[in-house]
Every structure is written in structure tokens, then in C-alpha cells.
Coordinates of C-alpha atoms in Angstrom, one line a residue:
M1 CA 11.9 20.0 -41.3
S2 CA 13.0 17.2 -39.0
L3 CA 14.7 17.7 -35.6
P4 CA 18.5 18.1 -35.4
I5 CA 20.7 15.1 -34.6
L6 CA 22.5 15.9 -31.3
E7 CA 26.2 15.4 -30.6
R8 CA 27.0 12.2 -28.9
A9 CA 29.7 11.2 -26.4
A10 CA 33.0 10.4 -28.1
D11 CA 32.9 6.8 -27.1
W12 CA 29.3 6.2 -28.2
P13 CA 29.1 4.1 -31.4
Q14 CA 27.1 5.2 -34.5
V15 CA 25.0 2.5 -36.2
L16 CA 22.1 4.6 -37.4
T17 CA 23.3 8.1 -37.8
A18 CA 26.9 7.8 -39.1
R19 CA 25.9 9.5 -42.4
A20 CA 22.9 11.5 -41.3
A21 CA 24.7 13.2 -38.4
E22 CA 27.2 14.7 -40.7
A23 CA 24.7 16.1 -43.3
E24 CA 21.5 15.2 -45.1
V25 CA 22.3 12.5 -47.6
E26 CA 21.2 14.2 -50.8
D27 CA 21.5 11.4 -53.4
L28 CA 22.8 8.0 -54.1
A29 CA 26.3 9.1 -54.9
M30 CA 26.6 10.8 -51.6
A31 CA 25.1 7.8 -49.8
E32 CA 27.5 5.4 -51.6
A33 CA 30.4 7.5 -50.7
G34 CA 29.4 6.8 -47.1
G35 CA 29.1 3.1 -47.6
A36 CA 25.5 2.8 -48.7
W37 CA 24.5 -0.5 -50.4
D38 CA 27.8 -2.2 -49.5
A39 CA 26.0 -4.4 -47.1
W40 CA 23.4 -5.3 -49.8
K41 CA 26.3 -6.3 -52.1
R42 CA 27.8 -8.5 -49.4
A43 CA 24.5 -10.0 -48.5
T44 CA 23.5 -10.9 -52.1
G45 CA 27.0 -11.6 -53.4
E46 CA 28.7 -13.4 -50.5
L47 CA 26.0 -14.7 -48.2
S48 CA 22.9 -16.8 -48.5
P49 CA 19.5 -15.7 -47.3
E50 CA 19.8 -18.2 -44.5
A51 CA 23.2 -16.8 -43.5
V52 CA 21.8 -13.3 -43.3
V53 CA 18.9 -14.4 -41.1
H54 CA 21.4 -16.3 -38.9
T55 CA 23.6 -13.2 -38.7
I56 CA 20.7 -11.0 -37.5
A57 CA 19.6 -13.6 -35.0
E58 CA 23.2 -14.0 -33.6
S59 CA 23.6 -10.2 -33.4
G60 CA 20.8 -10.0 -30.8
L61 CA 19.0 -7.1 -32.6
R62 CA 15.7 -6.4 -31.0
G63 CA 12.8 -4.4 -32.4
L64 CA 13.4 -0.6 -31.9
G65 CA 9.7 0.3 -32.2
G66 CA 9.1 -0.2 -28.5
A67 CA 8.3 -3.9 -28.0
G68 CA 11.9 -5.1 -28.2
Y69 CA 11.0 -8.5 -29.8
P70 CA 14.1 -10.4 -31.2
V71 CA 14.3 -9.6 -34.9
G72 CA 16.0 -12.9 -35.9
A73 CA 13.2 -14.9 -34.3
K74 CA 10.5 -13.0 -36.3
W75 CA 12.4 -13.5 -39.6
R76 CA 13.0 -17.2 -38.9
D77 CA 9.3 -17.7 -38.2
C78 CA 8.4 -16.0 -41.5
V79 CA 10.9 -18.1 -43.4
S80 CA 9.6 -21.3 -41.9
Q81 CA 6.1 -20.8 -43.5
R82 CA 5.5 -22.8 -46.7
D83 CA 3.6 -20.1 -48.5
P84 CA 6.0 -18.8 -51.2
V85 CA 4.4 -15.3 -51.2
R86 CA 5.8 -13.2 -48.4
Y87 CA 6.0 -9.5 -47.5
V88 CA 8.1 -7.2 -45.5
V89 CA 6.6 -4.0 -44.1
A90 CA 8.7 -1.1 -42.7
N91 CA 6.7 0.7 -40.0
G92 CA 7.5 4.3 -40.4
F93 CA 4.0 5.6 -39.4
E94 CA 5.4 7.0 -36.1
A95 CA 2.0 7.3 -34.4
D96 CA 3.2 9.3 -31.4
P97 CA 2.2 12.8 -32.6
G98 CA 5.3 14.4 -31.0
A99 CA 7.9 11.9 -32.3
Q100 CA 10.2 12.4 -35.2
L101 CA 12.8 9.7 -34.8
D102 CA 11.8 7.5 -37.8
R103 CA 11.3 10.7 -39.8
V104 CA 14.8 11.9 -39.1
L105 CA 16.2 8.7 -40.7
M106 CA 13.7 8.7 -43.6
E107 CA 14.4 12.3 -44.5
R108 CA 18.1 12.6 -43.8
D109 CA 19.3 9.1 -44.9
P110 CA 16.6 7.4 -46.9
H111 CA 19.0 5.0 -48.6
L112 CA 19.8 3.5 -45.2
V113 CA 16.2 2.6 -44.6
V114 CA 15.7 1.3 -48.2
E115 CA 18.8 -0.8 -48.0
G116 CA 17.9 -2.3 -44.7
L117 CA 14.4 -3.2 -46.0
A118 CA 15.9 -4.7 -49.1
I119 CA 18.2 -7.0 -47.2
A120 CA 15.3 -8.1 -44.9
A121 CA 13.1 -8.8 -47.9
W122 CA 15.8 -10.8 -49.6
A123 CA 16.6 -12.7 -46.5
V124 CA 13.0 -13.9 -45.9
G125 CA 12.2 -14.5 -49.5
A126 CA 9.9 -11.6 -50.1
E127 CA 9.6 -10.0 -53.5
Q128 CA 7.4 -7.1 -52.4
A129 CA 8.0 -4.7 -49.6
I130 CA 6.2 -1.6 -48.3
I131 CA 7.3 1.4 -46.3
A132 CA 4.3 2.8 -44.4
V133 CA 4.6 6.5 -43.6
S134 CA 2.2 9.0 -42.1
S135 CA 0.6 11.5 -44.5
S136 CA 1.6 14.2 -42.0
A137 CA 5.2 13.7 -43.0
P138 CA 5.2 14.1 -46.8
A139 CA 8.9 15.0 -47.0
A140 CA 9.7 11.5 -45.7
G141 CA 7.7 9.9 -48.4
E142 CA 9.3 12.0 -51.1
R143 CA 12.8 11.3 -49.9
L144 CA 12.1 7.5 -49.8
N145 CA 10.6 7.5 -53.3
E146 CA 13.6 9.3 -54.6
A147 CA 15.9 6.8 -52.9
I148 CA 13.9 3.8 -54.3
D149 CA 14.1 5.3 -57.8
E150 CA 17.8 5.7 -57.6
A151 CA 18.3 2.2 -56.3
V152 CA 16.2 0.8 -59.1
D153 CA 18.2 2.8 -61.7
A154 CA 21.4 1.6 -60.2
G155 CA 20.2 -2.0 -60.5
Y156 CA 20.2 -2.8 -56.8
I157 CA 16.5 -3.5 -56.6
G158 CA 13.6 -3.8 -59.0
H159 CA 13.2 -6.5 -61.6
S160 CA 16.6 -6.3 -63.1
T161 CA 18.4 -9.5 -63.9
A162 CA 21.5 -8.1 -62.2
G163 CA 20.1 -8.9 -58.8
P164 CA 17.2 -10.3 -56.8
S165 CA 13.7 -9.2 -57.9
L166 CA 12.3 -6.8 -55.4
E167 CA 9.6 -4.1 -55.6
I168 CA 9.5 -1.5 -52.8
E169 CA 6.5 0.8 -52.5
V170 CA 5.9 3.8 -50.2
R171 CA 2.4 4.0 -48.8
E172 CA 1.2 7.1 -47.0
L173 CA -1.5 6.4 -44.4
T174 CA -3.8 8.5 -42.2
G175 CA -5.2 7.4 -38.9
S176 CA -5.0 7.5 -35.2
F177 CA -2.3 6.5 -32.7
M178 CA -3.4 2.9 -33.0
V179 CA -2.2 2.6 -36.6
G180 CA 1.3 2.3 -35.2
E181 CA 0.5 -1.2 -33.9
E182 CA 1.6 -3.9 -36.4
T183 CA -1.7 -5.7 -37.0
V184 CA -3.6 -2.4 -37.2
L185 CA -1.0 -1.1 -39.7
L186 CA -1.5 -4.2 -41.9
R187 CA -5.3 -3.8 -41.9
A188 CA -4.8 -0.1 -42.8
L189 CA -2.6 -1.1 -45.7
E190 CA -5.3 -3.5 -46.9
G191 CA -7.8 -0.7 -46.8
A192 CA -9.7 -2.4 -44.0
R193 CA -10.9 -0.9 -40.7
A194 CA -7.9 -0.1 -38.6
Q195 CA -8.4 -2.4 -35.7
P196 CA -6.0 -4.8 -34.0
D197 CA -6.2 -8.6 -34.6
Q198 CA -6.3 -11.3 -32.0
R199 CA -2.8 -13.0 -31.8
P200 CA -1.8 -15.7 -32.5
P201 CA -1.5 -16.1 -35.4
Y202 CA 1.2 -13.5 -35.6
P203 CA 1.9 -11.5 -38.8
S204 CA 5.0 -13.6 -39.5
R205 CA 2.6 -16.4 -40.2
S206 CA -0.5 -14.6 -41.4
G207 CA -0.1 -10.9 -42.0
L208 CA -0.7 -8.8 -45.0
W209 CA -3.5 -10.3 -47.1
G210 CA -3.1 -13.5 -45.0
K211 CA 0.5 -14.0 -46.1
P212 CA 3.6 -14.4 -44.0
T213 CA 4.7 -10.9 -43.2
V214 CA 7.7 -9.4 -41.4
V215 CA 6.8 -6.0 -39.8
N216 CA 9.8 -4.1 -38.5
N217 CA 10.2 -0.5 -37.4
V218 CA 12.2 1.8 -39.6
K219 CA 15.0 2.1 -37.0
T220 CA 15.2 -1.6 -36.7
L221 CA 15.7 -2.1 -40.4
A222 CA 18.1 0.8 -40.5
S223 CA 20.3 -1.2 -38.2
V224 CA 20.5 -4.2 -40.5
P225 CA 23.1 -2.9 -43.0
W226 CA 25.6 -2.2 -40.2
I227 CA 25.2 -5.7 -38.9
V228 CA 25.6 -7.3 -42.2
A229 CA 28.7 -5.2 -43.0
N230 CA 30.4 -5.6 -39.7
G231 CA 29.2 -8.9 -38.4
A232 CA 27.0 -10.2 -35.6
G233 CA 29.8 -10.1 -33.1
A234 CA 30.6 -6.5 -33.6
F235 CA 27.0 -5.5 -33.0
N236 CA 26.7 -7.8 -30.1
S237 CA 29.6 -6.0 -28.4
L238 CA 27.7 -2.8 -28.4
G239 CA 25.1 -1.9 -25.7
T240 CA 24.3 -4.7 -23.2
A241 CA 24.0 -8.5 -23.4
E242 CA 20.2 -8.2 -23.2
A243 CA 19.9 -5.3 -25.5
P244 CA 22.8 -5.0 -28.0
G245 CA 23.4 -2.0 -30.2
T246 CA 22.0 1.5 -30.2
T247 CA 18.7 3.3 -30.5
L248 CA 17.4 6.7 -31.2
L249 CA 15.9 8.9 -28.5
Q250 CA 14.2 12.2 -28.9
L251 CA 14.8 14.7 -26.1
G252 CA 12.5 17.6 -25.4
G253 CA 11.0 19.7 -22.7
A254 CA 13.3 21.3 -20.1
V255 CA 16.6 20.2 -21.8
K256 CA 19.1 22.7 -23.1
H257 CA 19.6 20.8 -26.4
P258 CA 16.3 19.3 -27.8
G259 CA 16.7 17.0 -30.7
V260 CA 17.4 13.3 -31.6
A261 CA 20.3 11.4 -30.2
E262 CA 21.8 8.0 -31.0
V263 CA 22.4 6.3 -27.7
P264 CA 23.9 2.8 -26.8
F265 CA 21.7 0.6 -24.8
G266 CA 22.8 0.5 -21.2
A267 CA 23.5 4.2 -21.0
T268 CA 21.7 5.8 -18.0
L269 CA 19.0 8.4 -18.3
E270 CA 21.3 10.8 -16.6
E271 CA 24.0 10.3 -19.2
V272 CA 21.5 10.9 -21.9
I273 CA 20.1 14.1 -20.4
D274 CA 23.5 15.5 -19.4
G275 CA 25.2 14.4 -22.5
P276 CA 23.4 15.0 -25.8
G277 CA 20.7 16.9 -24.0
G278 CA 23.2 19.3 -22.5
G279 CA 21.5 19.1 -19.0
T280 CA 18.3 20.7 -17.9
S281 CA 17.3 24.3 -18.3
A282 CA 15.3 24.2 -15.0
S283 CA 15.0 22.1 -11.9
L284 CA 14.1 18.6 -13.0
K285 CA 10.8 17.3 -11.6
A286 CA 10.1 14.3 -13.7
L287 CA 10.9 12.5 -17.0
L288 CA 8.1 11.3 -19.3
V289 CA 9.7 8.3 -21.0
G290 CA 8.0 6.5 -23.9
G291 CA 5.4 8.8 -25.3
P292 CA 1.6 8.7 -24.7
T293 CA 1.7 5.2 -23.2
G294 CA 4.9 5.8 -21.2
G295 CA 5.4 6.6 -17.6
F296 CA 6.6 9.4 -15.4
L297 CA 9.9 8.8 -13.6
P298 CA 11.1 10.9 -10.7
A299 CA 14.4 12.8 -10.8
D300 CA 16.0 10.2 -8.5
A301 CA 15.5 7.6 -11.2
L302 CA 18.1 9.1 -13.5
D303 CA 20.4 6.2 -12.8
T304 CA 18.0 3.9 -14.7
P305 CA 19.8 2.2 -17.6
L306 CA 18.3 2.4 -21.0
T307 CA 17.2 -1.2 -21.5
Y308 CA 13.7 -2.6 -22.1
E309 CA 13.6 -4.5 -18.9
A310 CA 15.0 -1.7 -16.7
L311 CA 12.6 0.9 -18.0
R312 CA 9.6 -1.4 -17.5
E313 CA 10.7 -2.2 -14.0
A314 CA 11.1 1.5 -13.2
G315 CA 7.6 2.2 -14.4
A316 CA 8.2 3.5 -17.9
L317 CA 8.8 1.9 -21.3
G318 CA 10.8 2.4 -24.4
G319 CA 7.6 3.2 -26.4
S320 CA 8.1 5.8 -29.1
G321 CA 11.6 6.7 -27.9
T322 CA 10.7 10.1 -26.7
I323 CA 12.0 11.6 -23.4
L324 CA 10.4 14.7 -22.1
A325 CA 12.1 16.5 -19.2
L326 CA 9.6 18.3 -17.0
D327 CA 10.1 21.1 -14.4
D328 CA 8.0 22.2 -11.4
S329 CA 5.7 24.3 -13.6
V330 CA 4.1 21.1 -15.0
C331 CA 1.2 19.4 -13.3
L332 CA 1.7 15.7 -13.9
I333 CA -1.9 14.9 -13.1
E334 CA -3.1 17.3 -15.8
L335 CA -0.5 16.0 -18.4
A336 CA -1.3 12.3 -17.6
T337 CA -5.0 13.0 -18.0
L338 CA -4.4 14.8 -21.3
M339 CA -2.4 11.7 -22.6
T340 CA -5.1 9.3 -21.4
R341 CA -7.8 11.3 -23.2
F342 CA -5.6 11.2 -26.3
L343 CA -5.4 7.4 -26.0
S344 CA -9.2 7.2 -25.5
D345 CA -9.8 9.3 -28.6
S346 CA -7.4 7.0 -30.5
A347 CA -8.8 3.7 -29.2
S348 CA -9.9 1.1 -31.7
G349 CA -13.0 0.2 -29.7
K350 CA -12.8 -3.4 -30.6
T351 CA -13.0 -4.6 -26.9
V352 CA -15.2 -3.1 -24.2
P353 CA -12.4 -2.3 -21.8
D354 CA -10.6 -0.4 -24.7
R355 CA -13.8 1.3 -25.9
I356 CA -15.2 2.3 -22.5
G357 CA -12.5 1.6 -20.0
V358 CA -9.9 4.0 -21.4
R359 CA -12.5 6.8 -21.7
R360 CA -13.6 6.2 -18.1
L361 CA -9.9 6.3 -17.0
S362 CA -9.5 9.7 -18.6
E363 CA -12.7 10.9 -16.9
L364 CA -11.3 9.8 -13.5
G365 CA -8.1 11.8 -14.3
A366 CA -10.2 14.8 -15.3
A367 CA -12.0 14.6 -12.0
L368 CA -8.7 15.0 -10.2
T369 CA -7.9 18.2 -12.2
T370 CA -11.3 19.8 -11.4
G371 CA -11.8 18.9 -7.8
H372 CA -14.6 16.4 -8.4
V373 CA -12.9 13.3 -7.0
R374 CA -15.1 10.7 -5.2
P375 CA -14.0 8.3 -2.5
G376 CA -12.7 5.1 -4.1
D377 CA -11.7 6.8 -7.4
A378 CA -8.0 5.8 -6.9
E379 CA -8.9 2.2 -6.4
L380 CA -11.2 2.3 -9.4
M381 CA -8.4 3.8 -11.5
T382 CA -6.1 0.9 -10.6
A383 CA -8.8 -1.7 -11.3
L384 CA -9.7 -0.2 -14.6
A385 CA -6.1 -0.1 -15.8
A386 CA -5.7 -3.7 -14.9
D387 CA -8.9 -4.7 -16.8
I388 CA -7.8 -2.7 -19.9
H389 CA -4.3 -4.4 -19.7
D390 CA -5.7 -7.9 -19.5
A391 CA -8.3 -7.5 -22.3
A392 CA -6.0 -5.6 -24.7
L393 CA -5.4 -6.8 -28.2
S394 CA -2.2 -4.7 -28.6
G395 CA 0.6 -3.2 -26.5
L396 CA -0.7 0.3 -27.2
E397 CA -4.0 -0.6 -25.5
A398 CA -2.4 -2.6 -22.7
D399 CA -0.3 0.4 -21.6
A400 CA -3.1 3.0 -21.6
G401 CA -3.1 3.2 -17.8
N402 CA 0.6 3.9 -17.5
P403 CA 0.6 7.7 -17.3
L404 CA -1.9 8.0 -14.5
L405 CA -0.7 5.0 -12.6
S406 CA 2.9 6.1 -12.7
V407 CA 1.9 9.5 -11.2
M408 CA -0.1 7.7 -8.5
R409 CA 2.9 5.4 -7.7
D410 CA 5.9 7.7 -7.9
F411 CA 4.4 11.1 -7.2
A412 CA 2.1 10.3 -4.4
P413 CA 2.2 13.7 -2.7
E414 CA 1.1 15.4 -5.9
F415 CA -1.6 12.8 -6.5
E416 CA -2.8 13.1 -2.9
A417 CA -2.9 16.9 -3.0
H418 CA -5.3 16.7 -5.9
A419 CA -7.4 13.8 -4.6
E420 CA -7.6 14.6 -0.9
R421 CA -7.2 18.4 -0.6
G422 CA -8.2 19.8 -4.0
E423 CA -4.8 21.4 -4.4
C424 CA -2.6 21.6 -7.5
P425 CA 1.1 22.2 -6.4
A426 CA 1.9 23.5 -9.9
G427 CA -1.1 25.9 -9.9
V428 CA -2.2 24.5 -13.3
C429 CA -5.5 22.8 -12.6
Q430 CA -8.8 24.8 -12.2
P431 CA -10.9 25.3 -10.3
I432 CA -8.6 23.6 -7.8
R433 CA -6.8 26.2 -5.6
L434 CA -3.1 26.6 -5.7
A435 CA -1.4 24.7 -2.9
G436 CA -0.6 27.2 0.0
A437 CA -3.0 29.8 -1.3
V438 CA -5.0 31.8 1.3
T439 CA -8.7 31.3 1.0
S440 CA -11.3 33.5 2.5

């Protein structure tokens, strides 16, 4: 069962959860009663494909999978290719093992995802589309297949003469964290080894089976029907000028109300934690923002607005969309090391810094937690993270150093306690002694 959708502030708009927040959308009739497929009718009945692409570009919609790339630019690049065979792929793999944001939409309102994908495919001239989901979320795949069958029976999609020809397939994949990266996802769909590709060329020019391919996150595509139905200007008025619209965040850890919240861009982290999250259940030490490749932010960074640029400047990133509130019982060094080891185990190994560098980075973190730090390890950690970033073939690889570096930067006393005195302020790391403990 997916996580609950949390109550939002009264003045926060609903783009993604208008139907799902009320109740799980059980079938097509229930979805249509809430406006499902109205945008598809408008797009295919009143607008041209070019007009839809223009509307998405003018809306300012950016990718909600973490990178924040302008969606309209990606669609236009795909349309500009001469190859008549094109594909659209909805990335619902959700590689972060703790994240359920895409899953919430796919399970509670699958018609929203399918409709958004259908509009995208029609707009860029693709007659085949794929929704990639993780095999660990079978309910999502089942709900999507049910929605696709209902949409075909209703004549919205398929090979009916009543509308554009479009075939949508749900593909369940297995794999590591890296499969969430778009080029790795495409190789996995082809049945090839799941490794990232050198870019350029980008998938919009040479993607699935070498054909122009639009890859968008499930949340991104789920935003499309609202934009087509309400117009680019209406969407552009939400959020901020740099990041219009809303996104989904998953709140966990020391918050009173864990779950998934729809939040407008520009809201501060404090508004998110105190609003949908209901505040913290213990004294807040840090926020882990962005999942395994995210960063730890101190409690005094709660005024950081939720935008791609502001989060990156603060030392975190949008990433998977998860926010974990942490109290004083958590050792940030230990947690950062655990995350880095996870990234090492998930690494594609295509480049030497990725194959060896991330593993070495996790070993340096482990040395901090066991009292085996050597002089110069902190400097080596910084240099390694830089090398990994510069040689990375994907954003997931590039940001592998974020967890440990953010602790080093924003939680210097805790880092220095481990590195210089062999102490763990939280009393978690062994055999390091608890800070302040009496030793014989």
C-alpha cells in the first residue's frame, strides 16, 4: 500500500493530487467524473501537436524527476528530428528505495499518468509509449494496465479510427539505483546492460533503439493534463518564475505526519515541515533532502525555498523528492556513509572514478565511524568527490559525494568529533566512544 497523501495548506494549488487526495480513483468512470481525459479531448480535438508542445514550453514546466530540465525544450528537440519513428517513456522506476511519490500517482490515479503520457506521445508524433515501473511495486503496474485497457475500450487510445493511433505498454524492470537515470533506463528497456551513455547525443535525438525518445518522469507527465486543460498562463502563475507549478514531496523521519504532500515551488522547507508534516516530533538536527544523492541541511536552513537552484546552493538537491527529518539520536556520519555505500553498490562501473572512487569514498566514511581515520582523509574525500563528479556519465554518479561532503561542510563539529577525537556525539558509531564518556 502506498503512503497517504497529506493535507495541504488551503491556498496551495492541486495539479497532481486533485483526484487522488480525495480517494483512490477506482475506474475510468470515477476518473472521468473528476475530469480525466478532458485534456486529451481538447488536445486532439481543438489543438495541433505543435500547439500542445508550445503550450508546455510556455508553461515553464520542468522535469520533476530531479534534474529540472525544461520539458518543452526536450519535446521540441524530439520533434525536430527527421526520423518518423519516435518513442515516449514514462520513468516510474523510482530508484530511491525509500521513495513512493511516483507510486502514489500510479496506484491512486493511474488515468492521470496514462493521459499525460498519451498527450506527450501525440504531441511529439510517437505511436508507441512505455511506462517503466519497478518490479518491487507490482500494484502500480496492475493499476496502470487496468487504466490502459479502460482507455483503449473507451476509444481514447489504441488503434481505433476514432482518435490517434497510440500503443502504451507497461514494462516492469529490476535493477539498481542507476536504472532511474534516463539512458540507463533505456538500455534496460532494450534488454542491454544497464549502464549510462555518454551524452550528447541526448535521448531526444537518439534514445530507445537509436530513435528519438522523450523520457519524462511520471510526476512530470501527470502535470501535462492540467496544463493543457487550464493553459500555460495558469500554470505559470503557480510556484515561482524559475520553477512554475507544484511537485510531490515525501516526508519522513521525525515528522508528526509522514506521507506524500503536493507543494508549490517556492514554499520554504519550514512551511513544508510545519504544514503537511505537522511539525517535528523531536528536536530537529538536520534534514536529508533529495534521497541517497541528496545533502544534509542544518535546522537553520529551514528558510530555504523549494526551487532547484536554491536547494543546490544550500547543499542539497531535489533528487527523488524525499525529505527526512532527523533528530539528535541520528549520527549523520554513519547515515552518510551508509548512503555512500549504497551508491557504491549501485554504481554502473563504466568509469574508473565511478567503479573505484565511490567505493573508496564509502571506505573513508567507514573509517570515520570506526576510529580508523588517517591524516589527510578529509582532503582525500573532497578530491575524490570532485573526480567522481567530473568523470560522471550521469547525475546520479556526479552527486555521489553529496552526503559526506554536506556533513563535512554544514556539520563540522560532528565531523571533527569523529575525525579528530574519535567521538560520536550521537553515541551510534562503534568502537568510537560516546562524546563526554569517562574513560579509564
